[in-house]
XYZ file of C-alpha atoms in Angstrom:
350
model
C 70.244 105.178 46.480
C 67.106 107.281 46.430
C 64.816 109.133 43.941
C 64.487 112.752 44.956
C 61.105 114.292 45.088
C 60.211 115.874 41.753
C 58.495 119.123 41.612
C 54.937 119.760 40.492
C 56.501 121.152 37.259
C 56.322 118.289 34.837
C 59.710 117.195 33.360
C 60.099 116.593 29.548
C 57.723 113.850 28.558
C 58.946 110.371 29.712
C 61.940 111.697 31.737
C 62.517 111.114 35.429
C 65.560 111.613 37.629
C 67.143 108.838 39.724
C 69.963 109.026 42.318
C 72.760 106.895 43.599
C 73.977 107.946 46.933
C 76.331 107.159 49.857
C 73.675 106.485 52.402
C 70.692 104.246 52.782
C 68.718 106.846 54.626
C 65.158 107.405 53.497
C 65.604 111.081 53.503
C 67.049 112.870 55.363
C 66.499 127.850 65.537
C 65.850 131.070 63.925
C 63.968 134.146 65.076
C 61.865 136.565 63.069
C 62.950 139.385 60.889
C 66.519 139.763 61.712
C 69.379 139.909 59.183
C 72.332 137.627 58.945
C 75.302 137.144 56.523
C 75.676 134.405 53.891
C 79.172 133.234 52.963
C 79.808 130.820 50.118
C 82.949 128.581 49.767
C 85.952 129.694 47.811
C 85.602 129.305 44.122
C 87.261 126.724 41.869
C 86.925 126.429 38.123
C 86.248 123.483 35.898
C 88.206 122.776 32.710
C 85.165 124.012 30.780
C 85.526 127.453 32.508
C 82.179 126.960 34.433
C 82.650 128.478 37.893
C 81.207 125.988 40.389
C 81.425 127.986 43.520
C 81.881 131.640 44.362
C 82.729 133.799 47.331
C 80.037 136.381 48.010
C 78.465 137.942 50.987
C 74.738 138.875 50.970
C 71.935 139.346 53.525
C 68.941 137.052 54.270
C 65.900 137.252 56.426
C 65.346 135.087 59.353
C 61.603 134.438 59.551
C 59.621 132.684 62.356
C 60.659 129.014 62.289
C 58.343 126.435 60.832
C 59.797 123.626 62.926
C 61.883 123.253 66.182
C 63.976 120.440 64.920
C 65.290 118.731 61.782
C 63.080 119.259 58.684
C 63.013 116.056 56.608
C 60.802 117.050 53.716
C 59.253 120.167 52.061
C 56.670 120.309 49.209
C 54.934 123.150 47.466
C 51.105 123.372 47.958
C 50.715 126.432 45.708
C 52.676 129.491 44.677
C 52.518 130.937 48.189
C 52.357 128.079 50.545
C 54.583 125.074 51.345
C 53.988 122.121 53.571
C 56.806 120.601 55.497
C 57.399 117.808 58.255
C 60.156 116.792 60.380
C 61.439 115.373 63.679
C 59.083 117.483 65.695
C 56.236 115.130 64.520
C 54.224 118.127 63.105
C 53.107 118.965 59.557
C 53.303 122.682 58.852
C 51.643 124.886 56.155
C 53.775 127.930 55.796
C 53.447 131.099 53.692
C 57.146 131.510 52.631
C 56.421 134.851 50.963
C 55.209 136.494 54.186
C 57.198 134.374 56.648
C 54.170 133.207 58.620
C 52.917 129.759 59.806
C 49.511 129.357 58.394
C 48.538 126.092 60.240
C 50.170 123.307 62.168
C 48.781 119.691 62.046
C 49.381 117.266 64.784
C 48.465 113.602 64.830
C 51.633 111.511 64.217
C 53.407 109.893 66.898
C 56.936 109.962 65.374
C 58.987 111.835 62.765
C 57.482 112.887 59.461
C 59.275 111.248 56.616
C 57.323 112.351 53.478
C 54.867 114.849 52.215
C 52.798 114.716 49.015
C 50.345 117.365 47.876
C 47.239 116.769 45.652
C 47.598 118.851 42.464
C 45.526 122.090 42.457
C 44.073 121.280 45.811
C 44.275 122.398 49.540
C 44.803 118.730 50.472
C 47.983 116.796 51.260
C 49.361 113.673 52.704
C 52.015 113.030 55.333
C 53.934 109.850 56.089
C 55.687 108.978 59.282
C 57.990 106.537 61.224
C 54.802 105.633 63.160
C 53.888 103.415 60.062
C 50.880 105.787 59.291
C 49.911 107.973 56.358
C 47.424 110.795 57.000
C 45.516 113.068 54.614
C 45.033 116.570 55.629
C 42.942 119.561 54.406
C 44.344 123.038 54.841
C 40.930 124.580 55.505
C 39.313 121.464 57.088
C 39.262 119.854 60.510
C 42.278 119.660 62.859
C 41.809 115.831 62.451
C 43.178 114.086 59.512
C 40.590 113.474 56.652
C 41.759 110.006 56.071
C 44.153 107.722 57.793
C 46.030 104.912 55.841
C 47.230 102.028 58.068
C 48.822 99.000 56.488
C 52.611 99.042 56.828
C 54.590 97.165 59.457
C 57.454 99.570 59.395
C 58.369 103.264 58.732
C 56.667 104.715 55.648
C 59.501 105.868 53.293
C 57.702 106.329 49.974
C 54.568 108.439 49.124
C 53.284 109.214 45.669
C 49.918 110.561 44.263
C 48.490 109.549 40.960
C 48.181 112.344 38.245
C 44.366 112.339 38.620
C 44.643 112.371 42.480
C 42.361 109.274 42.836
C 45.222 106.878 44.023
C 47.929 106.981 46.513
C 50.923 104.645 46.453
C 52.900 104.116 49.677
C 56.168 102.239 50.326
C 58.011 101.145 53.436
C 61.059 99.467 54.848
C 58.794 96.367 55.310
C 59.511 95.619 51.630
C 55.942 96.443 50.418
C 54.173 98.778 48.168
C 50.494 99.516 48.904
C 48.109 101.089 46.407
C 45.084 103.108 48.017
C 41.884 104.475 46.870
C 42.061 108.183 48.060
C 38.268 108.555 48.312
C 37.611 105.587 50.464
C 40.911 105.218 52.282
C 41.007 101.391 51.333
C 43.927 99.517 50.222
C 43.250 98.126 46.734
C 46.563 96.553 45.784
C 49.587 95.180 47.747
C 53.004 93.953 46.402
C 56.018 92.733 48.308
C 59.606 92.078 46.966
C 62.177 90.429 49.163
C 64.910 92.866 50.418
C 63.144 95.767 48.676
C 63.571 98.339 51.400
C 61.898 101.386 49.801
C 63.607 104.728 49.881
C 61.403 106.849 47.642
C 58.349 106.740 45.243
C 57.640 109.068 42.386
C 54.470 108.853 40.098
C 55.452 109.301 36.538
C 53.541 112.457 35.168
C 50.684 111.526 32.789
C 51.385 107.737 33.083
C 50.080 104.853 35.182
C 53.702 104.101 36.441
C 55.397 104.556 39.766
C 59.195 104.817 39.992
C 60.701 103.302 43.176
C 64.197 103.096 44.706
C 65.510 100.717 47.216
C 68.406 100.171 49.585
C 69.542 97.280 47.396
C 70.495 99.988 44.711
C 67.647 98.769 42.452
C 65.409 101.059 40.646
C 61.989 99.477 39.832
C 59.148 100.843 37.599
C 55.790 99.660 38.749
C 52.600 99.561 36.732
C 49.887 100.693 39.078
C 47.306 98.609 37.127
C 47.633 95.587 39.257
C 50.822 96.828 40.991
C 53.255 94.779 39.018
C 56.995 95.454 38.307
C 57.156 96.613 34.693
C 60.908 97.151 34.483
C 64.032 96.959 36.615
C 66.865 99.322 35.813
C 70.354 97.814 35.935
C 71.956 98.363 39.366
C 75.503 99.620 39.921
C 77.600 97.336 42.128
C 79.366 100.171 44.009
C 78.187 103.246 45.957
C 77.433 106.392 43.847
C 76.921 109.992 44.927
C 75.458 111.489 41.823
C 72.172 111.945 39.965
C 71.181 110.189 36.722
C 68.510 111.148 34.140
C 66.691 108.150 32.489
C 64.429 108.018 29.514
C 61.269 106.079 30.657
C 60.074 105.747 27.047
C 60.484 102.638 24.959
C 64.331 102.508 25.073
C 64.638 103.219 28.868
C 68.230 104.386 28.429
C 70.251 106.450 30.871
C 70.595 109.979 29.257
C 72.889 111.828 31.487
C 74.892 111.674 34.851
C 75.403 114.715 37.025
C 78.628 114.211 39.094
C 79.830 116.779 41.719
C 78.295 115.980 45.122
C 80.540 114.369 47.706
C 77.788 112.819 49.938
C 74.188 111.437 49.482
C 72.085 113.153 46.925
C 68.743 113.649 48.628
C 66.547 115.508 46.183
C 66.254 116.766 42.602
C 63.809 119.069 40.850
C 63.383 120.171 37.194
C 63.565 123.963 37.137
C 61.223 126.241 35.158
C 62.279 126.514 31.495
C 62.029 130.387 31.532
C 65.023 130.467 33.848
C 67.715 129.668 31.491
C 68.558 129.241 27.834
C 69.009 125.559 28.359
C 66.858 122.996 30.436
C 68.280 122.888 34.047
C 67.860 120.914 37.204
C 68.666 121.464 40.805
C 69.975 118.984 43.301
C 70.488 119.087 47.032
C 72.791 116.824 49.033
C 74.000 115.809 52.535
C 77.189 117.713 51.702
C 75.328 121.057 52.421
C 75.376 122.008 48.790
C 72.653 122.879 46.236
C 73.745 122.548 42.698
C 72.291 123.732 39.410
C 73.019 121.625 36.317
C 72.731 121.816 32.538
C 70.195 118.992 32.065
C 71.473 117.987 28.597
C 75.236 118.046 29.202
C 75.580 117.299 32.914
C 77.769 120.471 33.474
C 77.466 122.114 36.957
C 76.344 125.719 36.315
C 76.391 126.905 39.928
C 76.922 125.672 43.574
C 75.498 127.247 46.598
C 77.041 126.049 49.901
C 74.725 126.340 52.880
C 77.357 125.947 55.676
C 76.126 125.058 59.013
C 72.806 123.647 57.797
C 73.826 120.068 58.145
C 72.498 117.566 55.517
C 69.947 119.022 53.055
C 67.073 116.687 52.901
C 64.522 118.068 50.313
C 63.915 120.437 47.483
C 60.592 122.011 46.282
C 59.800 124.688 43.549
C 58.276 127.728 45.272
C 57.517 129.794 42.130
C 59.221 130.473 38.860
C 62.388 131.893 40.548
C 62.287 130.421 43.961
C 63.428 127.034 45.571
C 62.758 125.755 49.014
C 65.398 123.590 50.605
C 64.956 121.669 53.888
C 67.863 120.968 56.198
C 68.860 119.195 59.435
C 70.009 122.155 61.417
C 68.635 125.411 60.020
C 65.070 124.798 58.974
C 63.995 125.608 55.556
C 65.986 127.869 53.256
C 64.377 130.141 50.613
C 66.713 130.415 47.640
C 66.316 132.763 44.714
C 67.536 132.090 41.178
C 68.852 134.841 38.999
C 69.946 134.471 35.342
C 71.504 137.845 34.880
C 74.334 137.983 33.844
C 74.816 134.205 34.514
C 72.641 131.707 36.326
C 73.113 132.089 40.038
C 71.417 130.922 43.248
C 71.384 132.812 46.486
C 69.744 132.541 49.908
C 67.182 135.256 50.648
C 65.446 133.793 53.879
C 65.350 130.920 56.270
C 62.411 129.749 58.437
């Protein structure tokens, strides 16, 4: 079970997405400017007449690759640049509009597991299987600006406070650490037995951090002292779907989004201007990206990225673009279109 990385676009006040998935994974070569086909799986219709998958052939650009191996995470730095990391141990800043690598950052000794960007800044963090977290500046030195060393195992959770002053990290060592970004010092430490962290998300405009674990438990932490503020009820069986919870006073589950057949790795709230109703997007190890009606749980569109292997991460590029990281084919640039109906298509890969 994991919580997918939420986009820089804030969800409705007090709402956050949580996942139940098959796997306990903490997730999880192209050449420039050639054209290739995109084939989607045969369509099938739901009882409510919503078409889940469609057959269509289109063309997409193959840009210079950002990585030479599995991409485990992608995050938006601004409306032009994304930051990604993967099995090749590098952190890459990439201009996805021009198809060019802006800068590569090397310093980690093992796979990159998580990326978190400072809001309205050129600075970002990377976490790794080498147990380290590093802070980078796009226009700064080739060396990390800060290094955060304190975990005994792979770092699998990374979340920045809304005011960018604090960083929360989590690990398979059952601990959460709270850091002062300015000094690089650990200010709080918390440990819960068997709490193998899979993801962290700082709740927008709140002092709370949402955390998932391999024990299928979702915990809400109060960063003021790093204490557990609430534990959401755990399902006793394996799930492969996304849930929306209200983190306000009632803390009830609002909606379930069922349709993926393998681990759901990521979820983002899509810009409200895209559709008449609020929508979210999910990516999964089943090679599919799905668009959902946030309020009803209806699947509005499914894009199948065959041959890409497990899809590991989603990020909002701009108001109509999604970035999707994958095991076998790098990062996919997806374009959303709401005329005549809401659709999603691949326009580039890098």
